Amino acid sequence: MRILLICNKSPYPSNEGGPMAMDAIIRGLLAAGHDITVLAASSHKHPAASDDIPLNIKDKLRFHSAPVDLHIRPLPALVCLLKGRSYHAARFLSGAFLSKLTILLKNNNYDIIQLESVFMGVYLPLIRQQVQVPVVLRAHNIEHQIWERLTLQEGNKIKRWYLGKLAQSLKKFEFQIVKSIDAIAAITEEDAGWFRQHTAAPVSVIPYSIEIPEDIENVPPIASSTVCHIGSMNWWPNIDGIRWLLKEVWPRVIRQEPQAQLFLAGKHMPDDLKTDEKSGVYVLGEVDDATAFLDQHAILVIPLHAGSGMRIKMVEGMLRGRAIVATSIAAEGIPAIDGEHYLKADTAEEFSKAILTFIKNPDYQTSIGGNAQLLVRNYFDRHRLSGILVDLYTSLIGDEKK
């Protein structure tokens, strides 16, 4: 099949959740023998460059990009507010991107077009006008739910009102796209359930997939009192979660275990988050190798209180055999059992207690880590999940294109 992926950011470099999920899809489809073209938005936040494509797939992938201005502009934001339009989505509409997409649609006969995130639904009218090709939405999240949760957490009345308006307009836009799309590839079963309530189109669950390393059995779980978090810090739920961890959770841990250490890594680390050796907090910022970072620390914390979709770093941490403490929201979409594959904790008291449980019980750390590693190997295998996605495509276009 010839497949066009329309991406809200470049899959490369694959150093955070969204690009990692897109890269996983690309690699799985290429390995299955399909012809893949990528058209990626290039912005100040996520500039696209062909030099970032890994060499082992660069010659197989047809890669294009076009500039999209994602800077916050007060006047367009006000116009969207007054007209009840989603400013989140409107920012992705670009003349240069429209032109590039038009050329690709005119010069190529695609069998499937896949939108990576609902925001790229702004280009659905052009696609429908230009070609008669099934369009699949790859839904990384239910976007409006993230903003609804952030609205509920906002203490400032004016900000809460504005966030509520953003969530409301985004929900309206998301409903429009979901009802107009030919099929949906949701990243979690929870998200798929929501989509099935709002569309008659087929919905498949295609979680983040992993190429299971042949030597994974040589990466045993470890036990120590070092705690870590890694995640892109230009995503508000991550920032909010880490601030909560530092203010409400970590002081409780240090009071009982003064030697405990917390290592924070990720791109775009806020300037006010700094290393505090007295509290055992070490702020590293972006690290060169996320896998190596995870392998150095025994306990991974994911203190999310907003978001939807799947926490890819949790899957990565499980694959490396880490002992994980995560909120209910952080674990959504992952078939992990509390007490068997990770420890669930939603309040500050629960979260600190879970961290301390791991620190004080090294054998429990390695047992949980081993269970988590086995779960990922069995459930998130890339070849199996790519087959499910291809089956979805085939149901839309017929067996002759398989």
GROMACS .gro file of C-alpha atoms in nm:
model
  402
    1MET     CA    1   0.000   0.000   0.000
    2ARG     CA    2   0.100   0.360  -0.057
    3ILE     CA    3   0.035   0.550   0.263
    4LEU     CA    4   0.061   0.923   0.334
    5LEU     CA    5   0.113   1.025   0.697
    6ILE     CA    6   0.024   1.388   0.773
    7CYS     CA    7   0.206   1.474   1.096
    8ASN     CA    8   0.155   1.760   1.340
    9LYS     CA    9   0.530   1.752   1.409
   10SER     CA   10   0.826   1.571   1.264
   11PRO     CA   11   0.871   1.211   1.381
   12TYR     CA   12   1.244   1.289   1.393
   13PRO     CA   13   1.431   1.319   1.614
   14SER     CA   14   1.224   1.063   1.807
   15ASN     CA   15   1.303   1.198   2.153
   16GLU     CA   16   0.957   1.248   2.303
   17GLY     CA   17   0.618   1.077   2.309
   18GLY     CA   18   0.449   1.193   1.987
   19PRO     CA   19   0.749   1.150   1.755
   20MET     CA   20   0.829   0.813   1.915
   21ALA     CA   21   0.477   0.690   1.846
   22MET     CA   22   0.491   0.811   1.485
   23ASP     CA   23   0.833   0.655   1.432
   24ALA     CA   24   0.699   0.325   1.566
   25ILE     CA   25   0.415   0.329   1.311
   26ILE     CA   26   0.654   0.419   1.028
   27ARG     CA   27   0.903   0.147   1.112
   28GLY     CA   28   0.633  -0.115   1.147
   29LEU     CA   29   0.477  -0.029   0.810
   30LEU     CA   30   0.813  -0.010   0.632
   31ALA     CA   31   0.910  -0.349   0.774
   32ALA     CA   32   0.582  -0.489   0.637
   33GLY     CA   33   0.679  -0.369   0.288
   34HIS     CA   34   0.455  -0.065   0.248
   35ASP     CA   35   0.544   0.260   0.068
   36ILE     CA   36   0.540   0.543   0.324
   37THR     CA   37   0.536   0.919   0.264
   38VAL     CA   38   0.552   1.166   0.552
   39LEU     CA   39   0.443   1.529   0.536
   40ALA     CA   40   0.538   1.691   0.866
   41ALA     CA   41   0.466   2.033   1.011
   42SER     CA   42   0.786   2.221   1.086
   43SER     CA   43   0.757   2.477   1.367
   44HIS     CA   44   0.977   2.670   1.606
   45LYS     CA   45   0.895   2.410   1.871
   46HIS     CA   46   0.962   2.111   1.648
   47PRO     CA   47   1.170   2.199   1.341
   48ALA     CA   48   1.172   1.929   1.076
   49ALA     CA   49   1.496   1.828   0.906
   50SER     CA   50   1.567   1.526   0.688
   51ASP     CA   51   1.910   1.498   0.852
   52ASP     CA   52   1.733   1.380   1.169
   53ILE     CA   53   1.592   1.070   1.000
   54PRO     CA   54   1.778   0.757   1.117
   55LEU     CA   55   2.011   0.621   0.851
   56ASN     CA   56   1.861   0.271   0.863
   57ILE     CA   57   1.528   0.398   0.724
   58LYS     CA   58   1.627   0.720   0.547
   59ASP     CA   59   1.647   0.564   0.201
   60LYS     CA   60   1.311   0.388   0.243
   61LEU     CA   61   1.106   0.684   0.364
   62ARG     CA   62   0.971   0.965   0.146
   63PHE     CA   63   0.998   1.266   0.376
   64HIS     CA   64   0.856   1.615   0.323
   65SER     CA   65   0.794   1.909   0.553
   66ALA     CA   66   0.635   2.252   0.539
   67PRO     CA   67   0.647   2.545   0.783
   68VAL     CA   68   0.363   2.598   1.031
   69ASP     CA   69   0.365   2.897   1.264
   70LEU     CA   70   0.267   2.777   1.612
   71HIS     CA   71   0.357   3.096   1.796
   72ILE     CA   72   0.076   3.226   2.016
   73ARG     CA   73  -0.078   3.526   1.836
   74PRO     CA   74  -0.318   3.734   2.051
   75LEU     CA   75  -0.533   3.867   1.765
   76PRO     CA   76  -0.604   3.529   1.598
   77ALA     CA   77  -0.663   3.382   1.944
   78LEU     CA   78  -0.920   3.654   2.016
   79VAL     CA   79  -1.094   3.603   1.682
   80CYS     CA   80  -1.121   3.229   1.748
   81LEU     CA   81  -1.253   3.298   2.097
   82LEU     CA   82  -1.524   3.534   1.969
   83LYS     CA   83  -1.627   3.295   1.690
   84GLY     CA   84  -1.615   2.981   1.903
   85ARG     CA   85  -1.345   2.822   1.691
   86SER     CA   86  -1.062   2.610   1.824
   87TYR     CA   87  -0.743   2.812   1.837
   88HIS     CA   88  -0.553   2.494   1.916
   89ALA     CA   89  -0.650   2.357   1.574
   90ALA     CA   90  -0.647   2.685   1.380
   91ARG     CA   91  -0.277   2.738   1.452
   92PHE     CA   92  -0.193   2.431   1.242
   93LEU     CA   93  -0.351   2.575   0.926
   94SER     CA   94  -0.068   2.700   0.703
   95GLY     CA   95  -0.063   2.821   0.344
   96ALA     CA   96   0.274   2.659   0.284
   97PHE     CA   97   0.152   2.328   0.424
   98LEU     CA   98  -0.165   2.347   0.215
   99SER     CA   99   0.043   2.402  -0.100
  100LYS     CA  100   0.277   2.113  -0.023
  101LEU     CA  101  -0.013   1.881   0.053
  102THR     CA  102  -0.192   1.981  -0.266
  103ILE     CA  103   0.115   1.892  -0.473
  104LEU     CA  104   0.156   1.554  -0.304
  105LEU     CA  105  -0.211   1.467  -0.355
  106LYS     CA  106  -0.197   1.573  -0.720
  107ASN     CA  107   0.120   1.380  -0.806
  108ASN     CA  108   0.065   1.057  -0.612
  109ASN     CA  109  -0.201   0.787  -0.590
  110TYR     CA  110  -0.223   0.705  -0.222
  111ASP     CA  111  -0.426   0.413  -0.090
  112ILE     CA  112  -0.452   0.551   0.265
  113ILE     CA  113  -0.406   0.893   0.421
  114GLN     CA  114  -0.344   0.901   0.795
  115LEU     CA  115  -0.374   1.211   1.011
  116GLU     CA  116  -0.133   1.201   1.304
  117SER     CA  117  -0.340   1.385   1.571
  118VAL     CA  118  -0.679   1.547   1.540
  119PHE     CA  119  -0.516   1.889   1.483
  120MET     CA  120  -0.427   1.785   1.128
  121GLY     CA  121  -0.800   1.757   1.068
  122VAL     CA  122  -0.782   2.121   0.954
  123TYR     CA  123  -0.662   1.974   0.623
  124LEU     CA  124  -0.949   1.727   0.587
  125PRO     CA  125  -1.160   1.960   0.364
  126LEU     CA  126  -0.871   1.990   0.116
  127ILE     CA  127  -0.817   1.613   0.115
  128ARG     CA  128  -1.186   1.546   0.049
  129GLN     CA  129  -1.184   1.804  -0.230
  130GLN     CA  130  -0.874   1.663  -0.401
  131VAL     CA  131  -0.898   1.284  -0.369
  132GLN     CA  132  -1.130   0.997  -0.284
  133VAL     CA  133  -0.903   0.809  -0.047
  134PRO     CA  134  -0.988   0.665   0.297
  135VAL     CA  135  -0.863   0.891   0.576
  136VAL     CA  136  -0.763   0.741   0.910
  137LEU     CA  137  -0.719   0.941   1.229
  138ARG     CA  138  -0.431   0.823   1.445
  139ALA     CA  139  -0.551   0.960   1.779
  140HIS     CA  140  -0.262   1.002   2.021
  141ASN     CA  141  -0.500   1.154   2.280
  142ILE     CA  142  -0.854   1.275   2.321
  143GLU     CA  143  -0.727   1.630   2.311
  144HIS     CA  144  -1.016   1.818   2.467
  145GLN     CA  145  -1.007   1.594   2.773
  146ILE     CA  146  -0.657   1.715   2.852
  147TRP     CA  147  -0.776   2.075   2.857
  148GLU     CA  148  -1.089   1.992   3.055
  149ARG     CA  149  -0.871   1.838   3.325
  150LEU     CA  150  -0.635   2.137   3.324
  151THR     CA  151  -0.936   2.368   3.354
  152LEU     CA  152  -1.056   2.187   3.666
  153GLN     CA  153  -0.712   2.224   3.825
  154GLU     CA  154  -0.675   2.597   3.754
  155GLY     CA  155  -0.723   2.813   4.063
  156ASN     CA  156  -0.735   3.153   3.892
  157LYS     CA  157  -1.096   3.229   3.791
  158ILE     CA  158  -1.007   3.424   3.476
  159LYS     CA  159  -0.759   3.161   3.357
  160ARG     CA  160  -1.010   2.887   3.439
  161TRP     CA  161  -1.276   3.064   3.232
  162TYR     CA  162  -1.041   3.099   2.934
  163LEU     CA  163  -0.915   2.741   2.960
  164GLY     CA  164  -1.277   2.629   2.971
  165LYS     CA  165  -1.349   2.817   2.648
  166LEU     CA  166  -1.044   2.659   2.482
  167ALA     CA  167  -1.155   2.313   2.594
  168GLN     CA  168  -1.510   2.375   2.474
  169SER     CA  169  -1.407   2.490   2.124
  170LEU     CA  170  -1.153   2.208   2.095
  171LYS     CA  171  -1.419   1.955   2.192
  172LYS     CA  172  -1.649   2.091   1.920
  173PHE     CA  173  -1.369   2.064   1.662
  174GLU     CA  174  -1.274   1.714   1.777
  175PHE     CA  175  -1.637   1.601   1.744
  176GLN     CA  176  -1.650   1.737   1.387
  177ILE     CA  177  -1.338   1.550   1.281
  178VAL     CA  178  -1.435   1.225   1.451
  179LYS     CA  179  -1.771   1.228   1.271
  180SER     CA  180  -1.604   1.301   0.934
  181ILE     CA  181  -1.322   1.047   0.938
  182ASP     CA  182  -1.327   0.701   0.776
  183ALA     CA  183  -1.158   0.511   1.059
  184ILE     CA  184  -0.975   0.573   1.385
  185ALA     CA  185  -0.662   0.411   1.524
  186ALA     CA  186  -0.679   0.488   1.896
  187ILE     CA  187  -0.377   0.444   2.117
  188THR     CA  188  -0.566   0.304   2.418
  189GLU     CA  189  -0.877   0.096   2.481
  190GLU     CA  190  -1.015   0.376   2.701
  191ASP     CA  191  -0.982   0.627   2.417
  192ALA     CA  192  -1.131   0.378   2.170
  193GLY     CA  193  -1.438   0.344   2.391
  194TRP     CA  194  -1.495   0.719   2.379
  195PHE     CA  195  -1.455   0.729   2.000
  196ARG     CA  196  -1.698   0.440   1.951
  197GLN     CA  197  -1.961   0.639   2.138
  198HIS     CA  198  -1.928   0.927   1.891
  199THR     CA  199  -1.876   0.769   1.549
  200ALA     CA  200  -2.001   0.478   1.339
  201ALA     CA  201  -1.659   0.452   1.172
  202PRO     CA  202  -1.443   0.149   1.260
  203VAL     CA  203  -1.214   0.203   1.559
  204SER     CA  204  -0.906  -0.013   1.626
  205VAL     CA  205  -0.672  -0.001   1.923
  206ILE     CA  206  -0.310   0.037   1.813
  207PRO     CA  207  -0.099   0.119   2.119
  208TYR     CA  208   0.257   0.241   2.105
  209SER     CA  209   0.463  -0.044   1.967
  210ILE     CA  210   0.818  -0.148   2.041
  211GLU     CA  211   1.079  -0.339   1.850
  212ILE     CA  212   1.172  -0.578   2.129
  213PRO     CA  213   1.555  -0.591   2.146
  214GLU     CA  214   1.701  -0.938   2.110
  215ASP     CA  215   1.922  -0.877   2.413
  216ILE     CA  216   1.640  -0.750   2.640
  217GLU     CA  217   1.689  -1.049   2.869
  218ASN     CA  218   2.036  -0.908   2.939
  219VAL     CA  219   1.877  -0.594   3.089
  220PRO     CA  220   1.773  -0.720   3.431
  221PRO     CA  221   1.572  -0.511   3.677
  222ILE     CA  222   1.788  -0.332   3.933
  223ALA     CA  223   1.728  -0.217   4.290
  224SER     CA  224   1.842   0.112   4.445
  225SER     CA  225   1.711   0.425   4.614
  226THR     CA  226   1.747   0.643   4.304
  227VAL     CA  227   1.422   0.783   4.163
  228CYS     CA  228   1.387   0.940   3.820
  229HIS     CA  229   1.149   1.116   3.584
  230ILE     CA  230   1.200   1.182   3.215
  231GLY     CA  231   0.964   1.371   2.987
  232SER     CA  232   0.935   1.674   2.763
  233MET     CA  233   0.887   1.977   2.985
  234ASN     CA  234   0.714   2.194   2.728
  235TRP     CA  235   0.399   1.984   2.782
  236TRP     CA  236   0.196   2.138   3.061
  237PRO     CA  237   0.078   1.813   3.227
  238ASN     CA  238   0.444   1.714   3.277
  239ILE     CA  239   0.533   2.051   3.428
  240ASP     CA  240   0.230   2.044   3.657
  241GLY     CA  241   0.307   1.690   3.768
  242ILE     CA  242   0.671   1.759   3.851
  243ARG     CA  243   0.590   2.074   4.047
  244TRP     CA  244   0.338   1.871   4.249
  245LEU     CA  245   0.596   1.596   4.302
  246LEU     CA  246   0.858   1.842   4.430
  247LYS     CA  247   0.619   2.034   4.654
  248GLU     CA  248   0.388   1.766   4.794
  249VAL     CA  249   0.558   1.429   4.754
  250TRP     CA  250   0.936   1.448   4.768
  251PRO     CA  251   0.959   1.620   5.111
  252ARG     CA  252   0.766   1.325   5.259
  253VAL     CA  253   1.013   1.083   5.102
  254ILE     CA  254   1.322   1.270   5.224
  255ARG     CA  255   1.192   1.287   5.579
  256GLN     CA  256   1.196   0.908   5.600
  257GLU     CA  257   1.481   0.833   5.358
  258PRO     CA  258   1.733   1.123   5.368
  259GLN     CA  259   1.967   0.942   5.127
  260ALA     CA  260   1.707   0.911   4.850
  261GLN     CA  261   1.785   1.089   4.524
  262LEU     CA  262   1.554   1.224   4.253
  263PHE     CA  263   1.685   1.281   3.900
  264LEU     CA  264   1.481   1.491   3.656
  265ALA     CA  265   1.551   1.478   3.282
  266GLY     CA  266   1.377   1.616   2.974
  267LYS     CA  267   1.384   1.882   2.707
  268HIS     CA  268   1.277   2.241   2.779
  269MET     CA  269   1.329   2.218   3.155
  270PRO     CA  270   1.185   2.534   3.321
  271ASP     CA  271   1.452   2.771   3.453
  272ASP     CA  272   1.308   2.769   3.804
  273LEU     CA  273   1.361   2.394   3.843
  274LYS     CA  274   1.715   2.365   3.974
  275THR     CA  275   1.932   2.107   4.142
  276ASP     CA  276   1.900   2.103   4.521
  277GLU     CA  277   2.153   1.860   4.664
  278LYS     CA  278   2.029   1.911   5.021
  279SER     CA  279   1.694   1.769   4.915
  280GLY     CA  280   1.848   1.507   4.691
  281VAL     CA  281   1.705   1.663   4.374
  282TYR     CA  282   1.919   1.672   4.059
  283VAL     CA  283   1.787   1.855   3.751
  284LEU     CA  284   1.970   1.730   3.441
  285GLY     CA  285   1.763   1.875   3.158
  286GLU     CA  286   1.787   1.702   2.820
  287VAL     CA  287   1.994   1.384   2.820
  288ASP     CA  288   2.169   1.232   2.519
  289ASP     CA  289   2.034   0.880   2.571
  290ALA     CA  290   1.696   0.830   2.738
  291THR     CA  291   1.740   0.453   2.754
  292ALA     CA  292   2.075   0.485   2.929
  293PHE     CA  293   1.918   0.731   3.173
  294LEU     CA  294   1.642   0.485   3.261
  295ASP     CA  295   1.894   0.203   3.302
  296GLN     CA  296   2.085   0.407   3.561
  297HIS     CA  297   1.790   0.451   3.797
  298ALA     CA  298   1.575   0.188   3.964
  299ILE     CA  299   1.248   0.374   4.025
  300LEU     CA  300   1.057   0.571   3.760
  301VAL     CA  301   0.784   0.815   3.869
  302ILE     CA  302   0.506   0.945   3.642
  303PRO     CA  303   0.300   1.199   3.844
  304LEU     CA  304   0.047   1.304   3.580
  305HIS     CA  305  -0.287   1.457   3.676
  306ALA     CA  306  -0.397   1.554   3.325
  307GLY     CA  307  -0.368   1.402   2.982
  308SER     CA  308  -0.510   1.114   2.784
  309GLY     CA  309  -0.369   0.857   2.549
  310MET     CA  310  -0.072   0.646   2.650
  311ARG     CA  311   0.237   0.744   2.845
  312ILE     CA  312   0.509   0.611   2.619
  313LYS     CA  313   0.776   0.666   2.883
  314MET     CA  314   0.589   0.426   3.109
  315VAL     CA  315   0.604   0.158   2.842
  316GLU     CA  316   0.973   0.230   2.785
  317GLY     CA  317   1.039   0.216   3.158
  318MET     CA  318   0.855  -0.115   3.188
  319LEU     CA  319   1.058  -0.261   2.903
  320ARG     CA  320   1.377  -0.166   3.090
  321GLY     CA  321   1.248  -0.337   3.402
  322ARG     CA  322   1.207  -0.023   3.613
  323ALA     CA  323   0.992  -0.017   3.928
  324ILE     CA  324   0.724   0.241   3.842
  325VAL     CA  325   0.503   0.464   4.053
  326ALA     CA  326   0.229   0.625   3.843
  327THR     CA  327  -0.104   0.801   3.881
  328SER     CA  328  -0.421   0.647   3.742
  329ILE     CA  329  -0.411   0.893   3.452
  330ALA     CA  330  -0.047   0.808   3.375
  331ALA     CA  331  -0.130   0.438   3.351
  332GLU     CA  332  -0.437   0.479   3.128
  333GLY     CA  333  -0.428   0.254   2.826
  334ILE     CA  334  -0.163   0.021   2.962
  335PRO     CA  335  -0.288  -0.323   3.072
  336ALA     CA  336  -0.077  -0.312   3.387
  337ILE     CA  337  -0.206  -0.431   3.725
  338ASP     CA  338  -0.145  -0.226   4.037
  339GLY     CA  339   0.082  -0.420   4.271
  340GLU     CA  340   0.194  -0.659   3.996
  341HIS     CA  341   0.342  -0.442   3.720
  342TYR     CA  342   0.359  -0.100   3.893
  343LEU     CA  343   0.228   0.087   4.197
  344LYS     CA  344  -0.069   0.320   4.148
  345ALA     CA  345  -0.074   0.641   4.353
  346ASP     CA  346  -0.297   0.946   4.307
  347THR     CA  347  -0.252   1.146   4.628
  348ALA     CA  348   0.069   1.285   4.774
  349GLU     CA  349   0.047   1.042   5.064
  350GLU     CA  350  -0.006   0.744   4.832
  351PHE     CA  351   0.273   0.854   4.598
  352SER     CA  352   0.533   0.903   4.871
  353LYS     CA  353   0.430   0.575   5.037
  354ALA     CA  354   0.474   0.388   4.705
  355ILE     CA  355   0.821   0.537   4.647
  356LEU     CA  356   0.922   0.447   5.002
  357THR     CA  357   0.786   0.095   4.958
  358PHE     CA  358   1.020   0.041   4.665
  359ILE     CA  359   1.319   0.201   4.839
  360LYS     CA  360   1.275  -0.013   5.149
  361ASN     CA  361   1.209  -0.337   4.958
  362PRO     CA  362   1.476  -0.400   4.691
  363ASP     CA  363   1.343  -0.748   4.613
  364TYR     CA  364   0.998  -0.601   4.549
  365GLN     CA  365   1.154  -0.347   4.310
  366THR     CA  366   1.309  -0.619   4.096
  367SER     CA  367   0.997  -0.839   4.111
  368ILE     CA  368   0.769  -0.559   3.989
  369GLY     CA  369   1.025  -0.457   3.726
  370GLY     CA  370   1.051  -0.812   3.594
  371ASN     CA  371   0.673  -0.848   3.569
  372ALA     CA  372   0.649  -0.517   3.385
  373GLN     CA  373   0.920  -0.616   3.138
  374LEU     CA  374   0.741  -0.941   3.054
  375LEU     CA  375   0.409  -0.760   3.000
  376VAL     CA  376   0.562  -0.521   2.747
  377ARG     CA  377   0.732  -0.802   2.557
  378ASN     CA  378   0.400  -0.985   2.520
  379TYR     CA  379   0.164  -0.693   2.451
  380PHE     CA  380   0.352  -0.414   2.270
  381ASP     CA  381   0.540  -0.608   2.002
  382ARG     CA  382   0.568  -0.393   1.689
  383HIS     CA  383   0.514  -0.667   1.432
  384ARG     CA  384   0.188  -0.782   1.590
  385LEU     CA  385   0.047  -0.430   1.620
  386SER     CA  386   0.149  -0.330   1.266
  387GLY     CA  387  -0.053  -0.626   1.142
  388ILE     CA  388  -0.363  -0.496   1.321
  389LEU     CA  389  -0.319  -0.153   1.162
  390VAL     CA  390  -0.277  -0.304   0.815
  391ASP     CA  391  -0.594  -0.504   0.871
  392LEU     CA  392  -0.776  -0.177   0.943
  393TYR     CA  393  -0.642  -0.025   0.621
  394THR     CA  394  -0.738  -0.333   0.421
  395SER     CA  395  -1.095  -0.321   0.551
  396LEU     CA  396  -1.121   0.029   0.404
  397ILE     CA  397  -0.972  -0.030   0.061
  398GLY     CA  398  -1.020  -0.402  -0.013
  399ASP     CA  399  -0.796  -0.705  -0.023
  400GLU     CA  400  -0.657  -0.626  -0.367
  401LYS     CA  401  -0.436  -0.353  -0.220
  402LYS     CA  402  -0.303  -0.560   0.068
   0.00000   0.00000   0.00000
